[in-house]
Amino acid sequence: MTDFDLVRKNLFRKPLRTILLTVSIFMAFLIFGMLTSLNVALNRASESGSSAERLVVSNKINFTQPLPIAYVNRIAAIPGVTGVTHSSWFGAFYQDQRNSRFVGFAVDPATYMTLYANDIRLTDAERKAFIAERTGVIVGKSIADQYGWKVGQTVPISSNIYVKPDGRRSWDMKITGIFTGAKPTDSTAALYFHYDYLNETNTFGRDQIGNVAVRTASSDLNTQVAKAIDAAFANSPYETSTVDEKTFAQAFLKQAGDLNFIVTMVVAAAFAAILMIVSTTLVSAMRERTKEIGVMKTLGFSSPRVLRMVLGEALLLSTMGAVLGLAVSAFILAGLSKSPAASTFGDLSMAPIVALSGLLLAITLGLVTGAIPAASALRMSIVDALNRR
Amino acid sequence: MSLMSQTRSVIAMNVRSIPQRLWMSVATVVSIALVVAVLLGFLSLANGFNQTLKGSGAPDVAIVLREGSEAELNSTLSREQVDLLGRGPGVKVGADGRPIVSGELFLVVDGIKKSSRTKANMPLRGVGANGLLVRKQAKISQGRMFAPGSNEIVVGAGLLREFEGFELGKSVRFGAQTWRVVGVFEAPGTVFESELWADAPVVQSLFKRGTSFQTARVVLTSPGALPAFEAYAKSEPRLQLKAQSELDYYAAQAERSGLLIRYFGWPLGIIMAIGALAGALNTMYASVSSRAAEIATLRVIGFSGFSAFMGTMVEAMVLSAIGALLGVAICALGFNGLSASTLGAGFTQVAFRVQIGPEIIGQAVTLALLIGLVGGIFPGWRAARQKPLLALAA
Amino acid sequence: MSALIQLNNVTKNYRRGKEGIAIFDGLNLTIEKGDFVAIMGPSGSGKTTLLNLLGGTDRCDGGQIIFDGERIDGYSEGQLAAWRARSVGFIFQFYNLMPVLTAAQNVELPLMLTKLPARKRRDNVETALKIVELSDRAKHKPKELSGGQQQRVAIARAIVSDPKLLLADEPTGDLDRNTANDILRTLQQLNRELGKTIIMVTHDPEAARFANRTLHLDKGTFAEVTA
Ligand SMILES: Nc1ncnc2c1ncn2[C@@H]1O[C@H](COP(=O)(O)OP(=O)(O)OP(=O)(O)O)[C@@H](O)[C@H]1O
Ligand SMILES: [Mg+2]
């Protein structure tokens, strides 16, 4: 028999009580696992395909306000800029505006495919075909799978923004490629087509574009280049605001609300609740055992050793609940990741950092909940403990 | 002794013994309170947001968008179309003898949100002289309305609360343009409070919109006039627009936007509730085992198992009721009325106030009492089956 | 024979409220190696307190406690614990077995404080259980044993690490006459065959007859009573 055997046997002396406590802890870690993973996934999704190496130039008033297409060439001439392309939000949907919306951009294919070669993975043949075909569109694998689209097929893609001269809002586009992301977990619910095709058939906002993406010679130059770009267009009717892609994406995510804050509050509430439940139950369980602890000490078990065993019991309980909770949430998340509904979040599966911080949290919980019983076990005098009936 | 009075005295004994398990009972109460507070927090967030959207629409105002546009941001209307709308059936005529129609622009501009200190989308609405007439809830509360043809804006009280730098008298820049804040308007409980308003022609020229608008609001003589007006907007060849009641327009948005928060709140509430239930069961089993001798003694002198069951049951219900009360109090005092904002369907920030309501309180309290009920039944069952004598030996 | 235990001028006070009450005020006692001493005396005379002092589970306020030539009254908590594990076996009136452990595991408990290998531990546990004639109940939990059997397990636990001294506080106080006599015979046997020094507190004159000598404790001093 080892100390651990003793700890284990003591923990399960009243199995129902221990199971109920484990359920409480399990639920708290389920919440922790799910919410933090969701939060991590959302942050990552907002950054997927965005990098600190590229800059986004948008209208200073707001990124939904347009920029003139002429800016593309003027930005290209600014020192430090090594690549420029542009994109315009299309408000794309297929058939049904509510249920089949996707991320859709009108782009300049040749330059876009150069700047985003790493994020939009196509075969060389597909890339060439896309650049060559004026009505060509490339669609993400998840969309192609969802609608059963194949390369070569022509599909009507509608816009909730642009209108053709004849009043129709749908453009026939020929699928020239199906792309995947840089990582298998990146969201691919997007499509890209030729800006020229849109511009020549569009009634509204001709020769205007949404945002310009810029590649710099080195990311050390970013701040300097961004300043130069904004300075070049200062006091013009279209002033610009240039930031790196990551900053841009994070600012956009923040608009929905402070998810970090809400997650923190909910997790804190859940942990406050189990902290109280577990520590009060452990205190009362340990009180029932006062005499046994007195006997152990009489037999010659040192106070520090008794303290370690009591703390060990609390730690065993909390890690048991935590490991179960984290494992089940990892399992649920893995399942959710496969469902198409969750594909917009990209990779939902539990990040190692979430699992690790969960375990650290479990250890903290064990130490905190075990602290009071352990301290009283440490201080308890043998005479008093044995007098207890 | 009758069953009733037996039960009453056992309940009294149970409730009086709560202080013996004070800390475990407190833990149960607090954990139930936290479940209620979290659930109610989410529900009142959703509720406040929904109430704001729903409160924004008037039944006798028609909002007209381009066919196929779901949001004001994506719509376009020409000057001629707006004029034509005024000639439709059932349009109310104002004091000046002209139909009450407001052609409006809806643009997104950046502001700095106070809570996150990051850029966020604000709606800038270009409205005409009829802007206030089509929104009966809105009135200028500080300063004055912008002067036609000037670079002046008035700000909604909600936007003022959520964004930095829009106080009366300040100058704000959008791109190269400078505007002056000359007034603050209130439109309590509506999305309009989250907007900036400026003179439509000035907005048209500064944002290079020519003479086009995005939407029109038309005041009708009565809500009953809507179908005829809707048909007119749709079938008149020069219009071919979608008219709908403003009430329905915002109700549909509320329907879509509130879901996310609600679908978040319930699963979380239920998971936490199961955790709290496990805690409650533990406390109640501890209650039963600490009183095993007492219960056995009572059984010996003729008390029924039912009274032992009820004693435990009522103790659990009392704890959960206190927890529910505490949870509602936390939410009512801590969150209710707080100002928040999120991205609405119009792709701009909607400021709203967290709002507790009787219906959602009822839902959260029900969940708490359910914890008490289940947390009492099983331990109560054990109490009821306590053998009259055996426990005395233990 | 040499002295195993020597108390020199030991004082012990308890504080009750503001005033302290003196239990012992200059107690002297010598117990020889291999002796079996019964201690009797009225309730509240300080018998249990004396055992606590002898076993190092309580501290005296003055005087010397010498065990096998060494002063233990100055030991730290940790030293005392280690010393108890090595040198003293305890037998309580209410057995005080761990309810979650089997008889064998209860007996093994003191061996967790030694560095003995698992094999040796098992042998020791078996031997101890054989001495108290409970080998067939090794796998039983305390709940499944009678009072007398539980006390036998407790005795096995007390002797398993082969201490020189056994302290027993009313070991038969909770048992019927026959069972009590069995237990007492076992203690006598431990004293005679294994040479254990035993100090046993009892209220029962019959039990005291199993000891070599009986000390009478009253008002903080001893009076020897010959058997
Ligand atoms: N922890 C304590 N605090 C205060 N007084 C105590 C404490 N423990 C014992 N006493 C007092 O010391 C005296 C001796 O107690 P002790 O338990 O040694 O008596 P005893 O001889 O073993 O009695 P009994 O035969 O009833 O077991 C008693 O008057 C008792 O009230
Ligand atoms: Mg005593």
PDB file of N, CA, C and O in Angstrom, chain B residues 96-153:
ATOM      1  N   ASP B  96     -47.764  70.933 -43.951  1.00  0.00           N
ATOM      2  CA  ASP B  96     -47.470  71.776 -45.124  1.00  0.00           C
ATOM      3  C   ASP B  96     -48.208  71.316 -46.378  1.00  0.00           C
ATOM      4  O   ASP B  96     -47.947  71.813 -47.459  1.00  0.00           O
ATOM      5  N   GLY B  97     -49.085  70.353 -46.212  1.00  0.00           N
ATOM      6  CA  GLY B  97     -49.865  69.888 -47.352  1.00  0.00           C
ATOM      7  C   GLY B  97     -49.123  68.921 -48.244  1.00  0.00           C
ATOM      8  O   GLY B  97     -49.629  68.490 -49.275  1.00  0.00           O
ATOM      9  N   ARG B  98     -47.899  68.529 -47.848  1.00  0.00           N
ATOM     10  CA  ARG B  98     -47.121  67.594 -48.653  1.00  0.00           C
ATOM     11  C   ARG B  98     -47.100  66.230 -47.968  1.00  0.00           C
ATOM     12  O   ARG B  98     -47.189  66.125 -46.746  1.00  0.00           O
ATOM     13  N   PRO B  99     -46.971  65.141 -48.739  1.00  0.00           N
ATOM     14  CA  PRO B  99     -46.923  63.798 -48.130  1.00  0.00           C
ATOM     15  C   PRO B  99     -45.706  63.665 -47.216  1.00  0.00           C
ATOM     16  O   PRO B  99     -44.655  64.230 -47.496  1.00  0.00           O
ATOM     17  N   ILE B 100     -45.874  62.921 -46.098  1.00  0.00           N
ATOM     18  CA  ILE B 100     -44.747  62.762 -45.166  1.00  0.00           C
ATOM     19  C   ILE B 100     -43.880  61.584 -45.616  1.00  0.00           C
ATOM     20  O   ILE B 100     -44.152  60.431 -45.323  1.00  0.00           O
ATOM     21  N   VAL B 101     -42.857  61.914 -46.382  1.00  0.00           N
ATOM     22  CA  VAL B 101     -41.923  60.914 -46.905  1.00  0.00           C
ATOM     23  C   VAL B 101     -40.521  61.381 -46.555  1.00  0.00           C
ATOM     24  O   VAL B 101     -40.214  62.559 -46.679  1.00  0.00           O
ATOM     25  N   SER B 102     -39.688  60.440 -46.093  1.00  0.00           N
ATOM     26  CA  SER B 102     -38.310  60.807 -45.781  1.00  0.00           C
ATOM     27  C   SER B 102     -37.365  59.911 -46.566  1.00  0.00           C
ATOM     28  O   SER B 102     -37.262  58.722 -46.315  1.00  0.00           O
ATOM     29  N   GLY B 103     -36.728  60.530 -47.584  1.00  0.00           N
ATOM     30  CA  GLY B 103     -35.704  59.791 -48.321  1.00  0.00           C
ATOM     31  C   GLY B 103     -34.426  59.842 -47.496  1.00  0.00           C
ATOM     32  O   GLY B 103     -34.054  60.898 -47.003  1.00  0.00           O
ATOM     33  N   GLU B 104     -33.788  58.695 -47.315  1.00  0.00           N
ATOM     34  CA  GLU B 104     -32.656  58.677 -46.380  1.00  0.00           C
ATOM     35  C   GLU B 104     -31.446  57.936 -46.945  1.00  0.00           C
ATOM     36  O   GLU B 104     -31.575  57.057 -47.779  1.00  0.00           O
ATOM     37  N   LEU B 105     -30.285  58.336 -46.462  1.00  0.00           N
ATOM     38  CA  LEU B 105     -29.057  57.606 -46.789  1.00  0.00           C
ATOM     39  C   LEU B 105     -28.577  56.906 -45.536  1.00  0.00           C
ATOM     40  O   LEU B 105     -28.771  57.402 -44.435  1.00  0.00           O
ATOM     41  N   PHE B 106     -27.950  55.767 -45.728  1.00  0.00           N
ATOM     42  CA  PHE B 106     -27.472  55.004 -44.572  1.00  0.00           C
ATOM     43  C   PHE B 106     -26.044  54.568 -44.856  1.00  0.00           C
ATOM     44  O   PHE B 106     -25.793  53.715 -45.687  1.00  0.00           O
ATOM     45  N   LEU B 107     -25.105  55.212 -44.174  1.00  0.00           N
ATOM     46  CA  LEU B 107     -23.695  54.931 -44.429  1.00  0.00           C
ATOM     47  C   LEU B 107     -23.024  54.462 -43.150  1.00  0.00           C
ATOM     48  O   LEU B 107     -23.502  54.749 -42.055  1.00  0.00           O
ATOM     49  N   VAL B 108     -21.926  53.769 -43.340  1.00  0.00           N
ATOM     50  CA  VAL B 108     -21.201  53.294 -42.161  1.00  0.00           C
ATOM     51  C   VAL B 108     -19.935  54.112 -42.003  1.00  0.00           C
ATOM     52  O   VAL B 108     -19.171  54.275 -42.954  1.00  0.00           O
ATOM     53  N   VAL B 109     -19.725  54.658 -40.823  1.00  0.00           N
ATOM     54  CA  VAL B 109     -18.492  55.397 -40.551  1.00  0.00           C
ATOM     55  C   VAL B 109     -17.853  54.825 -39.288  1.00  0.00           C
ATOM     56  O   VAL B 109     -18.505  54.145 -38.508  1.00  0.00           O
ATOM     57  N   ASP B 110     -16.558  55.109 -39.124  1.00  0.00           N
ATOM     58  CA  ASP B 110     -15.857  54.571 -37.959  1.00  0.00           C
ATOM     59  C   ASP B 110     -15.966  55.476 -36.740  1.00  0.00           C
ATOM     60  O   ASP B 110     -15.916  56.696 -36.853  1.00  0.00           O
ATOM     61  N   GLY B 111     -16.105  54.854 -35.586  1.00  0.00           N
ATOM     62  CA  GLY B 111     -15.998  55.581 -34.328  1.00  0.00           C
ATOM     63  C   GLY B 111     -15.198  54.718 -33.378  1.00  0.00           C
ATOM     64  O   GLY B 111     -14.958  53.546 -33.645  1.00  0.00           O
ATOM     65  N   ILE B 112     -14.776  55.281 -32.294  1.00  0.00           N
ATOM     66  CA  ILE B 112     -14.033  54.503 -31.301  1.00  0.00           C
ATOM     67  C   ILE B 112     -14.977  54.137 -30.162  1.00  0.00           C
ATOM     68  O   ILE B 112     -15.548  55.004 -29.507  1.00  0.00           O
ATOM     69  N   LYS B 113     -15.147  52.821 -29.984  1.00  0.00           N
ATOM     70  CA  LYS B 113     -16.039  52.343 -28.942  1.00  0.00           C
ATOM     71  C   LYS B 113     -15.381  52.529 -27.571  1.00  0.00           C
ATOM     72  O   LYS B 113     -14.210  52.193 -27.398  1.00  0.00           O
ATOM     73  N   LYS B 114     -16.135  53.051 -26.651  1.00  0.00           N
ATOM     74  CA  LYS B 114     -15.554  53.313 -25.325  1.00  0.00           C
ATOM     75  C   LYS B 114     -15.115  52.013 -24.641  1.00  0.00           C
ATOM     76  O   LYS B 114     -14.082  51.962 -24.007  1.00  0.00           O
ATOM     77  N   SER B 115     -15.948  50.968 -24.761  1.00  0.00           N
ATOM     78  CA  SER B 115     -15.679  49.747 -23.984  1.00  0.00           C
ATOM     79  C   SER B 115     -14.398  49.058 -24.426  1.00  0.00           C
ATOM     80  O   SER B 115     -13.621  48.598 -23.610  1.00  0.00           O
ATOM     81  N   SER B 116     -14.156  48.990 -25.747  1.00  0.00           N
ATOM     82  CA  SER B 116     -12.991  48.244 -26.219  1.00  0.00           C
ATOM     83  C   SER B 116     -11.887  49.161 -26.710  1.00  0.00           C
ATOM     84  O   SER B 116     -10.785  48.705 -26.977  1.00  0.00           O
ATOM     85  N   ARG B 117     -12.187  50.451 -26.867  1.00  0.00           N
ATOM     86  CA  ARG B 117     -11.249  51.440 -27.413  1.00  0.00           C
ATOM     87  C   ARG B 117     -10.753  51.018 -28.795  1.00  0.00           C
ATOM     88  O   ARG B 117      -9.612  51.268 -29.163  1.00  0.00           O
ATOM     89  N   THR B 118     -11.626  50.325 -29.537  1.00  0.00           N
ATOM     90  CA  THR B 118     -11.271  49.970 -30.906  1.00  0.00           C
ATOM     91  C   THR B 118     -12.294  50.587 -31.848  1.00  0.00           C
ATOM     92  O   THR B 118     -13.379  50.975 -31.444  1.00  0.00           O
ATOM     93  N   LYS B 119     -11.894  50.605 -33.131  1.00  0.00           N
ATOM     94  CA  LYS B 119     -12.784  51.137 -34.155  1.00  0.00           C
ATOM     95  C   LYS B 119     -14.021  50.262 -34.290  1.00  0.00           C
ATOM     96  O   LYS B 119     -13.928  49.046 -34.260  1.00  0.00           O
ATOM     97  N   ALA B 120     -15.189  50.876 -34.443  1.00  0.00           N
ATOM     98  CA  ALA B 120     -16.386  50.094 -34.689  1.00  0.00           C
ATOM     99  C   ALA B 120     -17.309  50.884 -35.616  1.00  0.00           C
ATOM    100  O   ALA B 120     -17.186  52.108 -35.734  1.00  0.00           O
ATOM    101  N   ASN B 121     -18.191  50.147 -36.275  1.00  0.00           N
ATOM    102  CA  ASN B 121     -19.059  50.765 -37.276  1.00  0.00           C
ATOM    103  C   ASN B 121     -20.201  51.554 -36.644  1.00  0.00           C
ATOM    104  O   ASN B 121     -20.959  51.020 -35.846  1.00  0.00           O
ATOM    105  N   MET B 122     -20.330  52.800 -37.067  1.00  0.00           N
ATOM    106  CA  MET B 122     -21.476  53.601 -36.628  1.00  0.00           C
ATOM    107  C   MET B 122     -22.304  53.939 -37.851  1.00  0.00           C
ATOM    108  O   MET B 122     -21.756  54.188 -38.922  1.00  0.00           O
ATOM    109  N   PRO B 123     -23.620  54.010 -37.707  1.00  0.00           N
ATOM    110  CA  PRO B 123     -24.438  54.419 -38.839  1.00  0.00           C
ATOM    111  C   PRO B 123     -24.544  55.939 -38.911  1.00  0.00           C
ATOM    112  O   PRO B 123     -24.827  56.599 -37.914  1.00  0.00           O
ATOM    113  N   LEU B 124     -24.297  56.460 -40.098  1.00  0.00           N
ATOM    114  CA  LEU B 124     -24.532  57.883 -40.340  1.00  0.00           C
ATOM    115  C   LEU B 124     -25.734  57.951 -41.268  1.00  0.00           C
ATOM    116  O   LEU B 124     -25.701  57.437 -42.376  1.00  0.00           O
ATOM    117  N   ARG B 125     -26.807  58.552 -40.784  1.00  0.00           N
ATOM    118  CA  ARG B 125     -28.032  58.589 -41.572  1.00  0.00           C
ATOM    119  C   ARG B 125     -28.238  60.000 -42.115  1.00  0.00           C
ATOM    120  O   ARG B 125     -28.182  60.970 -41.352  1.00  0.00           O
ATOM    121  N   GLY B 126     -28.394  60.058 -43.422  1.00  0.00           N
ATOM    122  CA  GLY B 126     -28.756  61.338 -44.014  1.00  0.00           C
ATOM    123  C   GLY B 126     -30.269  61.434 -44.023  1.00  0.00           C
ATOM    124  O   GLY B 126     -30.933  60.560 -44.594  1.00  0.00           O
ATOM    125  N   VAL B 127     -30.805  62.394 -43.317  1.00  0.00           N
ATOM    126  CA  VAL B 127     -32.262  62.533 -43.279  1.00  0.00           C
ATOM    127  C   VAL B 127     -32.649  63.932 -43.740  1.00  0.00           C
ATOM    128  O   VAL B 127     -31.849  64.864 -43.669  1.00  0.00           O
ATOM    129  N   GLY B 128     -33.876  64.062 -44.177  1.00  0.00           N
ATOM    130  CA  GLY B 128     -34.358  65.364 -44.616  1.00  0.00           C
ATOM    131  C   GLY B 128     -35.143  66.040 -43.500  1.00  0.00           C
ATOM    132  O   GLY B 128     -35.058  65.649 -42.327  1.00  0.00           O
ATOM    133  N   ALA B 129     -35.916  67.023 -43.909  1.00  0.00           N
ATOM    134  CA  ALA B 129     -36.711  67.779 -42.956  1.00  0.00           C
ATOM    135  C   ALA B 129     -37.725  66.875 -42.271  1.00  0.00           C
ATOM    136  O   ALA B 129     -38.141  67.136 -41.142  1.00  0.00           O
ATOM    137  N   ASN B 130     -38.108  65.793 -42.946  1.00  0.00           N
ATOM    138  CA  ASN B 130     -39.125  64.916 -42.375  1.00  0.00           C
ATOM    139  C   ASN B 130     -38.569  63.822 -41.455  1.00  0.00           C
ATOM    140  O   ASN B 130     -39.301  62.991 -40.968  1.00  0.00           O
ATOM    141  N   GLY B 131     -37.247  63.846 -41.238  1.00  0.00           N
ATOM    142  CA  GLY B 131     -36.599  62.814 -40.434  1.00  0.00           C
ATOM    143  C   GLY B 131     -37.241  62.624 -39.082  1.00  0.00           C
ATOM    144  O   GLY B 131     -37.417  61.496 -38.614  1.00  0.00           O
ATOM    145  N   LEU B 132     -37.586  63.729 -38.434  1.00  0.00           N
ATOM    146  CA  LEU B 132     -38.208  63.617 -37.119  1.00  0.00           C
ATOM    147  C   LEU B 132     -39.684  63.249 -37.221  1.00  0.00           C
ATOM    148  O   LEU B 132     -40.229  62.577 -36.356  1.00  0.00           O
ATOM    149  N   LEU B 133     -40.300  63.653 -38.324  1.00  0.00           N
ATOM    150  CA  LEU B 133     -41.738  63.381 -38.472  1.00  0.00           C
ATOM    151  C   LEU B 133     -42.028  61.890 -38.645  1.00  0.00           C
ATOM    152  O   LEU B 133     -43.072  61.404 -38.230  1.00  0.00           O
ATOM    153  N   VAL B 134     -41.083  61.174 -39.285  1.00  0.00           N
ATOM    154  CA  VAL B 134     -41.328  59.743 -39.481  1.00  0.00           C
ATOM    155  C   VAL B 134     -40.904  58.921 -38.266  1.00  0.00           C
ATOM    156  O   VAL B 134     -41.029  57.711 -38.263  1.00  0.00           O
ATOM    157  N   ARG B 135     -40.353  59.591 -37.257  1.00  0.00           N
ATOM    158  CA  ARG B 135     -39.966  58.873 -36.030  1.00  0.00           C
ATOM    159  C   ARG B 135     -40.541  59.619 -34.837  1.00  0.00           C
ATOM    160  O   ARG B 135     -39.931  60.530 -34.302  1.00  0.00           O
ATOM    161  N   LYS B 136     -41.719  59.189 -34.450  1.00  0.00           N
ATOM    162  CA  LYS B 136     -42.410  59.936 -33.394  1.00  0.00           C
ATOM    163  C   LYS B 136     -41.693  59.831 -32.060  1.00  0.00           C
ATOM    164  O   LYS B 136     -41.798  60.711 -31.222  1.00  0.00           O
ATOM    165  N   GLN B 137     -40.900  58.741 -31.877  1.00  0.00           N
ATOM    166  CA  GLN B 137     -40.249  58.546 -30.576  1.00  0.00           C
ATOM    167  C   GLN B 137     -39.091  59.523 -30.388  1.00  0.00           C
ATOM    168  O   GLN B 137     -38.618  59.724 -29.283  1.00  0.00           O
ATOM    169  N   ALA B 138     -38.584  60.066 -31.528  1.00  0.00           N
ATOM    170  CA  ALA B 138     -37.343  60.828 -31.431  1.00  0.00           C
ATOM    171  C   ALA B 138     -37.602  62.300 -31.161  1.00  0.00           C
ATOM    172  O   ALA B 138     -38.501  62.910 -31.732  1.00  0.00           O
ATOM    173  N   LYS B 139     -36.800  62.855 -30.264  1.00  0.00           N
ATOM    174  CA  LYS B 139     -36.863  64.304 -30.068  1.00  0.00           C
ATOM    175  C   LYS B 139     -35.484  64.806 -29.629  1.00  0.00           C
ATOM    176  O   LYS B 139     -34.695  64.082 -29.018  1.00  0.00           O
ATOM    177  N   ILE B 140     -35.212  66.052 -29.996  1.00  0.00           N
ATOM    178  CA  ILE B 140     -33.927  66.650 -29.640  1.00  0.00           C
ATOM    179  C   ILE B 140     -33.936  66.940 -28.138  1.00  0.00           C
ATOM    180  O   ILE B 140     -34.855  67.563 -27.624  1.00  0.00           O
ATOM    181  N   SER B 141     -32.919  66.439 -27.420  1.00  0.00           N
ATOM    182  CA  SER B 141     -32.909  66.646 -25.972  1.00  0.00           C
ATOM    183  C   SER B 141     -31.873  67.674 -25.540  1.00  0.00           C
ATOM    184  O   SER B 141     -31.964  68.244 -24.465  1.00  0.00           O
ATOM    185  N   GLN B 142     -30.859  67.879 -26.379  1.00  0.00           N
ATOM    186  CA  GLN B 142     -29.851  68.896 -26.075  1.00  0.00           C
ATOM    187  C   GLN B 142     -29.520  69.588 -27.376  1.00  0.00           C
ATOM    188  O   GLN B 142     -29.488  68.942 -28.422  1.00  0.00           O
ATOM    189  N   GLY B 143     -29.203  70.858 -27.326  1.00  0.00           N
ATOM    190  CA  GLY B 143     -28.811  71.575 -28.535  1.00  0.00           C
ATOM    191  C   GLY B 143     -29.992  71.702 -29.482  1.00  0.00           C
ATOM    192  O   GLY B 143     -31.140  71.839 -29.055  1.00  0.00           O
ATOM    193  N   ARG B 144     -29.697  71.592 -30.757  1.00  0.00           N
ATOM    194  CA  ARG B 144     -30.744  71.809 -31.756  1.00  0.00           C
ATOM    195  C   ARG B 144     -30.551  70.834 -32.915  1.00  0.00           C
ATOM    196  O   ARG B 144     -29.548  70.128 -32.987  1.00  0.00           O
ATOM    197  N   MET B 145     -31.526  70.851 -33.854  1.00  0.00           N
ATOM    198  CA  MET B 145     -31.416  70.035 -35.064  1.00  0.00           C
ATOM    199  C   MET B 145     -30.371  70.679 -35.971  1.00  0.00           C
ATOM    200  O   MET B 145     -30.119  71.882 -35.873  1.00  0.00           O
ATOM    201  N   PHE B 146     -29.741  69.858 -36.830  1.00  0.00           N
ATOM    202  CA  PHE B 146     -28.783  70.432 -37.793  1.00  0.00           C
ATOM    203  C   PHE B 146     -29.499  71.413 -38.723  1.00  0.00           C
ATOM    204  O   PHE B 146     -30.692  71.270 -38.986  1.00  0.00           O
ATOM    205  N   ALA B 147     -28.755  72.375 -39.179  1.00  0.00           N
ATOM    206  CA  ALA B 147     -29.328  73.323 -40.139  1.00  0.00           C
ATOM    207  C   ALA B 147     -29.197  72.731 -41.532  1.00  0.00           C
ATOM    208  O   ALA B 147     -28.145  72.184 -41.862  1.00  0.00           O
ATOM    209  N   PRO B 148     -30.237  72.832 -42.365  1.00  0.00           N
ATOM    210  CA  PRO B 148     -30.152  72.260 -43.711  1.00  0.00           C
ATOM    211  C   PRO B 148     -28.979  72.853 -44.471  1.00  0.00           C
ATOM    212  O   PRO B 148     -28.696  74.047 -44.351  1.00  0.00           O
ATOM    213  N   GLY B 149     -28.277  71.998 -45.223  1.00  0.00           N
ATOM    214  CA  GLY B 149     -27.180  72.461 -46.064  1.00  0.00           C
ATOM    215  C   GLY B 149     -25.879  72.679 -45.329  1.00  0.00           C
ATOM    216  O   GLY B 149     -24.897  73.109 -45.912  1.00  0.00           O
ATOM    217  N   SER B 150     -25.817  72.345 -44.011  1.00  0.00           N
ATOM    218  CA  SER B 150     -24.582  72.589 -43.258  1.00  0.00           C
ATOM    219  C   SER B 150     -23.906  71.272 -42.876  1.00  0.00           C
ATOM    220  O   SER B 150     -24.535  70.219 -42.894  1.00  0.00           O
ATOM    221  N   ASN B 151     -22.627  71.368 -42.496  1.00  0.00           N
ATOM    222  CA  ASN B 151     -21.889  70.201 -42.008  1.00  0.00           C
ATOM    223  C   ASN B 151     -22.174  69.993 -40.527  1.00  0.00           C
ATOM    224  O   ASN B 151     -21.270  69.978 -39.716  1.00  0.00           O
ATOM    225  N   GLU B 152     -23.431  69.866 -40.192  1.00  0.00           N
ATOM    226  CA  GLU B 152     -23.769  69.688 -38.788  1.00  0.00           C
ATOM    227  C   GLU B 152     -24.411  68.314 -38.597  1.00  0.00           C
ATOM    228  O   GLU B 152     -25.105  67.819 -39.474  1.00  0.00           O
ATOM    229  N   ILE B 153     -24.140  67.734 -37.429  1.00  0.00           N
ATOM    230  CA  ILE B 153     -24.791  66.449 -37.142  1.00  0.00           C
ATOM    231  C   ILE B 153     -25.428  66.488 -35.756  1.00  0.00           C
ATOM    232  O   ILE B 153     -25.032  67.272 -34.898  1.00  0.00           O
TER     233      ILE B 153
END
